[in-house]
Tab-separated table of C-alpha atoms and ligand atoms in Angstrom:
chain	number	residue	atom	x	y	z
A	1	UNK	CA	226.616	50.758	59.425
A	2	UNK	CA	224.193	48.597	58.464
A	3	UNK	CA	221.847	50.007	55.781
A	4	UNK	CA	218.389	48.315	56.543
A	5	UNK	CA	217.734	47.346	53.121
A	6	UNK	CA	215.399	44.772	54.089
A	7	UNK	CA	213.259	47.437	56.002
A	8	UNK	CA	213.803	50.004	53.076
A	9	UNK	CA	212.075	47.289	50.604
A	10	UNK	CA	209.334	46.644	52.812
A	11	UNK	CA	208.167	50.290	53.084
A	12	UNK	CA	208.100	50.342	49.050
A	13	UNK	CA	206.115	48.041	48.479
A	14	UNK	CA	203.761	48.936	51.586
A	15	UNK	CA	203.414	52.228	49.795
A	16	UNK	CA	202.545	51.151	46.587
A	17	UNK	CA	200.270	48.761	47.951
A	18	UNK	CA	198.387	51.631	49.799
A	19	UNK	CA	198.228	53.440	46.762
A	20	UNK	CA	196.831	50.871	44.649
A	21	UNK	CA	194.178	50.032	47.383
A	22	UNK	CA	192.973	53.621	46.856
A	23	UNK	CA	194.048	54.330	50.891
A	24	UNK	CA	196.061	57.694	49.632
A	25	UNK	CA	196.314	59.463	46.290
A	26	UNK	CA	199.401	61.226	44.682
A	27	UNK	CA	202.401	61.758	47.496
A	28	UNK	CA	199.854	62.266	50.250
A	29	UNK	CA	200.394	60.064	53.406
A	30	UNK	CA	203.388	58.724	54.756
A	31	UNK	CA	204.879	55.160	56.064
A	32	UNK	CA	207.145	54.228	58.458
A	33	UNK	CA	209.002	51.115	60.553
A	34	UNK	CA	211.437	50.876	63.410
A	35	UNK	CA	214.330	49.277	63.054
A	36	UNK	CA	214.925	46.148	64.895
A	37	UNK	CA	218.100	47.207	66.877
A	38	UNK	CA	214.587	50.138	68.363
A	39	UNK	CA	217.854	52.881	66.847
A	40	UNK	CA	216.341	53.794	64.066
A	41	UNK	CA	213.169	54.927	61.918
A	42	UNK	CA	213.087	54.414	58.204
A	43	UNK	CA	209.997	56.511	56.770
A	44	UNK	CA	209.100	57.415	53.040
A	45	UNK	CA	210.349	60.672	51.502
A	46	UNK	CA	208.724	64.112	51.627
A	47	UNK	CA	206.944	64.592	48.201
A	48	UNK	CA	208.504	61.481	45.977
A	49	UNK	CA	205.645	59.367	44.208
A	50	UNK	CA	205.104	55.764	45.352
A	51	UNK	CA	206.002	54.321	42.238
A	52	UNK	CA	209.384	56.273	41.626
A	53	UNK	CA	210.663	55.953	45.850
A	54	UNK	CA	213.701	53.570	45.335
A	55	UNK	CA	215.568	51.962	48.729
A	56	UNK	CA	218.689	54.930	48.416
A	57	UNK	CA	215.939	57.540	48.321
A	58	UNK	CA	214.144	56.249	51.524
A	59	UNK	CA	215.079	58.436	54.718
A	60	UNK	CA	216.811	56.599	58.181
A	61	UNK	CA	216.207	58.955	60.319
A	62	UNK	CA	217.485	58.514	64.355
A	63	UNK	CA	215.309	58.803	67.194
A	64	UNK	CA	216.265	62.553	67.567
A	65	UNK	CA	214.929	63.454	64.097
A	66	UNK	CA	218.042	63.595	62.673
A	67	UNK	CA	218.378	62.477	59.087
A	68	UNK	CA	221.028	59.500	58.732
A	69	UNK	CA	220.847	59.093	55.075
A	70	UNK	CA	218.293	59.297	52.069
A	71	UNK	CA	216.215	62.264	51.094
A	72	UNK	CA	214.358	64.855	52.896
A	73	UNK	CA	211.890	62.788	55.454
A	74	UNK	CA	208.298	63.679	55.462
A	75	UNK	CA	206.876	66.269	57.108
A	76	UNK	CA	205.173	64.051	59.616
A	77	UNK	CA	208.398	62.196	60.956
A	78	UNK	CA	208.048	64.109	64.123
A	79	UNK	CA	204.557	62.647	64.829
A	80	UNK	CA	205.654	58.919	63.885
A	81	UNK	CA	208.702	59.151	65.650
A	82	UNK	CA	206.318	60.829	68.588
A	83	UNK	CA	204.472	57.227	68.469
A	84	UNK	CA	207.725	55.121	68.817
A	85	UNK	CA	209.122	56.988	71.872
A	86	UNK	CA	205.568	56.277	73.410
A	87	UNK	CA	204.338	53.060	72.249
A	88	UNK	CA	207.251	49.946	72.449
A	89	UNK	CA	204.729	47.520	71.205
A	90	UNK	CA	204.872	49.914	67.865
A	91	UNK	CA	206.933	48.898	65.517
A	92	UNK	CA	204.988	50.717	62.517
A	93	UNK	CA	203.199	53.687	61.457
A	94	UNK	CA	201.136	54.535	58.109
A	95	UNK	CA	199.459	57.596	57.750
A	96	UNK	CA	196.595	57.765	55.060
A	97	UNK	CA	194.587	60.345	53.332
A	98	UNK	CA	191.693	57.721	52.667
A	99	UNK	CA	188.176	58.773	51.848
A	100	UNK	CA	186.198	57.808	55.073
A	101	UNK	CA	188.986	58.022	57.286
A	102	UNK	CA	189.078	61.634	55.956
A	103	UNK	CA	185.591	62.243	56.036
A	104	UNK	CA	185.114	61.291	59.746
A	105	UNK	CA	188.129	63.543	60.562
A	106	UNK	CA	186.261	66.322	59.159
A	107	UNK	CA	183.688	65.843	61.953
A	108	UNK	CA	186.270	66.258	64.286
A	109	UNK	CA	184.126	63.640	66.553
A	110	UNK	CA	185.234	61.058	67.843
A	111	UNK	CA	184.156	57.512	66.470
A	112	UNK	CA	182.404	55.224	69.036
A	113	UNK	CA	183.118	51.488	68.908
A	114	UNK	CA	180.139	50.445	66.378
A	115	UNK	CA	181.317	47.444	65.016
A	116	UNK	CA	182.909	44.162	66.178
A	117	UNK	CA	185.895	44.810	64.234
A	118	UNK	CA	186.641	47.978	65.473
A	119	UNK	CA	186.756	46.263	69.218
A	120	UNK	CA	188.826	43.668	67.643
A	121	UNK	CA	191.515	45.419	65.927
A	122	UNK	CA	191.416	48.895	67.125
A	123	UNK	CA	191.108	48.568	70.584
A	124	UNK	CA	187.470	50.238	70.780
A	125	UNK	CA	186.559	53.386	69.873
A	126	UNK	CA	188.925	55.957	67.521
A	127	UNK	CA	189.361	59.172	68.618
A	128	UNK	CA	190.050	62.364	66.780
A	129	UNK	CA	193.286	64.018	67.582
A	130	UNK	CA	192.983	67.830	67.663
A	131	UNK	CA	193.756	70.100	65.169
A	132	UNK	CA	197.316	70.523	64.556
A	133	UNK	CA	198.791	72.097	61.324
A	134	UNK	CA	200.923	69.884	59.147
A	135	UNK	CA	204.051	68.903	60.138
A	136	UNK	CA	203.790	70.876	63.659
A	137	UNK	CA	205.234	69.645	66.940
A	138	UNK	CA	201.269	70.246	68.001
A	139	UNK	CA	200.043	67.717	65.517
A	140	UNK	CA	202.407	65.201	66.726
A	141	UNK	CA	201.738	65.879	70.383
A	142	UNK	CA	197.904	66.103	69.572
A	143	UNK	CA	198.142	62.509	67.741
A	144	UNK	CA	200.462	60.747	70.606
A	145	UNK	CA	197.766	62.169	72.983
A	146	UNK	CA	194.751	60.695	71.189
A	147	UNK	CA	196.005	57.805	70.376
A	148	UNK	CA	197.031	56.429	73.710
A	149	UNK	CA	196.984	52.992	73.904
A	150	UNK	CA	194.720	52.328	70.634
A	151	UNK	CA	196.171	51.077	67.319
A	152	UNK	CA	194.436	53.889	65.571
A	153	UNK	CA	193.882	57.515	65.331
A	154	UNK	CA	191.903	60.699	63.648
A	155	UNK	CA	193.723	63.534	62.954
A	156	UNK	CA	191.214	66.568	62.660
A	157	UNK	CA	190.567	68.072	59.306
A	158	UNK	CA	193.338	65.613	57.769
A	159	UNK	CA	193.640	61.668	57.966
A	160	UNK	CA	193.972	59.073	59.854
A	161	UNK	CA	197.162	57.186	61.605
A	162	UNK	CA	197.446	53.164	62.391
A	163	UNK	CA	199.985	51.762	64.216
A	164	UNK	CA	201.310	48.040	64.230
A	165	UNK	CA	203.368	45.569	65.828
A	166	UNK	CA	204.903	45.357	62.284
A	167	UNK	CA	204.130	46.771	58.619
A	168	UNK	CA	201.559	43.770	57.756
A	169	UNK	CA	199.734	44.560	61.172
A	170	UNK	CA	199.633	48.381	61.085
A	171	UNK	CA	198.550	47.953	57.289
A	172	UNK	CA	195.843	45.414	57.805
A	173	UNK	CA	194.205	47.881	60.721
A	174	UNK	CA	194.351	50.814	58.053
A	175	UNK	CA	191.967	48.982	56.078
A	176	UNK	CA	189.651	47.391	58.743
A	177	UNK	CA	189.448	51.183	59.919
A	178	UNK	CA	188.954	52.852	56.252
A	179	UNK	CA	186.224	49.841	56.027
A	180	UNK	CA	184.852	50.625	59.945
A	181	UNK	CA	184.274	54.335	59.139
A	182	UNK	CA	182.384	53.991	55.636
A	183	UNK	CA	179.885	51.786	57.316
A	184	UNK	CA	180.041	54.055	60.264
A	185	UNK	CA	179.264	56.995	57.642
A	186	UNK	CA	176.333	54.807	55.903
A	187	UNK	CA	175.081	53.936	59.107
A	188	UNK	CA	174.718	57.669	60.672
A	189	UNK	CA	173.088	58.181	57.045
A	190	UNK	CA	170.731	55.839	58.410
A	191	UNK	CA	170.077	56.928	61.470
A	192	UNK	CA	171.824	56.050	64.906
A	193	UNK	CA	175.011	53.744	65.040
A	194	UNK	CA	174.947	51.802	68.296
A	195	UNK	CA	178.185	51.886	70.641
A	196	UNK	CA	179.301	48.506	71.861
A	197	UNK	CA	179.100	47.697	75.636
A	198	UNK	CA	182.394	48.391	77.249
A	199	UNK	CA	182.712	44.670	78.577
A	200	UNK	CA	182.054	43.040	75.299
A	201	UNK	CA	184.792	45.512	73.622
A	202	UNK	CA	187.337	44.549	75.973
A	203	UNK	CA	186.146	40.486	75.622
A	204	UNK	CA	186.611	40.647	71.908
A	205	UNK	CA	189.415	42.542	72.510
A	206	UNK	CA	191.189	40.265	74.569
A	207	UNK	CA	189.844	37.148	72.563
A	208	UNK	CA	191.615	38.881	69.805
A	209	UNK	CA	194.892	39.151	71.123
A	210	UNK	CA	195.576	35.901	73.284
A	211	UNK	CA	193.309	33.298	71.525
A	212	UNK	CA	192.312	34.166	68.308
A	213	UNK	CA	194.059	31.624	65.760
A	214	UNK	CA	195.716	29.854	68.518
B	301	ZN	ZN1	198.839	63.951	56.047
């Protein structure tokens, strides 16, 4: 069998990077790709540090949770894997313990679409999953739920999840949303964050995806 190397490589230095952006501290958060042959997940270890993860340590884990080979997957492979049986345009997952994104969650609102970004990249508006303990089959049902069709998601009390059609994607949307919620934070400080008007979230949406760059 083919041993994904590539893939294994990529989720390394994804991690690091997140860790070095200040988007997760110590082991916290987790990342994950799909294979391109859709039969496989490779996600980061339960509780080894960024730095030390090497590509033999990484977990490939099949679509029914079972571990193929590396170390113990973490605890949140359920909900990730709960996101590629649901989403086909997914083909990445990175869950983060970031500041704002943590903040917000805290709330357990959810976020409406304040700033043109947030239409852009997101999709509109990020809800907040329900509460779920970690690791729990609820979490993961709670996040698939809440997430629907958006490419990113509050978990209650915890973090936050983005999703991509690959690693760069998902991890340039965990940024533009850890970015989103501080000014959404500074700007309730303020006073009253205005929602966007549904049709000029889905036109920046849709300029976003079909003619942006092109
Ligand atoms: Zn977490």
């Amino acid at each position: 069998m083919c041993n994904y190397i590539e893939e294994k490589k990529m989720v390394i230095e994804a991690g690091k990077k997140m860790l070095n952006s200040g988007l997760t501290v110590g082991t916290w958060g987790n990342l994950s790709v799909r294979t391109k042959d859709k039969k496989y997940m490779v996600i980061t270890p339960s509780g080894v540090d960024y730095e030390k993860i090497t590509p033999e340590m990484m977990s490939l884990v099949d679509m029914d949770e079972n571990l193929v080979s590396g170390k113990k997957p973490s605890i949140e492979a359920g909900l990730h894997l709960g996101i590629y049986k649901n989403r086909e345009d997914v083909n990445a997952v990175i869950h983060t313990h970031s500041i704002y994104t943590c903040t917000v969650a805290a709330t357990r609102e959810d976020v409406p679409p304040v700033l043109d970004e947030m239409a852009q990249i997101v999709g509109g508006g990020i809800k907040t999953a329900k509460y779920g303990l970690p690791g729990s089959p609820e979490l993961a049902r709670n996040c698939v739920e809440a997430l629907d069709d958006r490419m990113a998601v509050l978990l209650a009390n915890h973090g936050g999840v983005c999703v991509g059609k690959d690693l760069q994607d998902a991890f340039k949307i965990t940024n533009v949303v850890e970015v989103s919620l501080k000014s959404y934070c500074l700007a309730k400080a303020m006073g009253n964050p205005v929602a966007l008007d549904d049709k000029d979230v889905d036109f920046m949406r849709d300029f976003f995806l079909n003619k942006y760059g092109k």
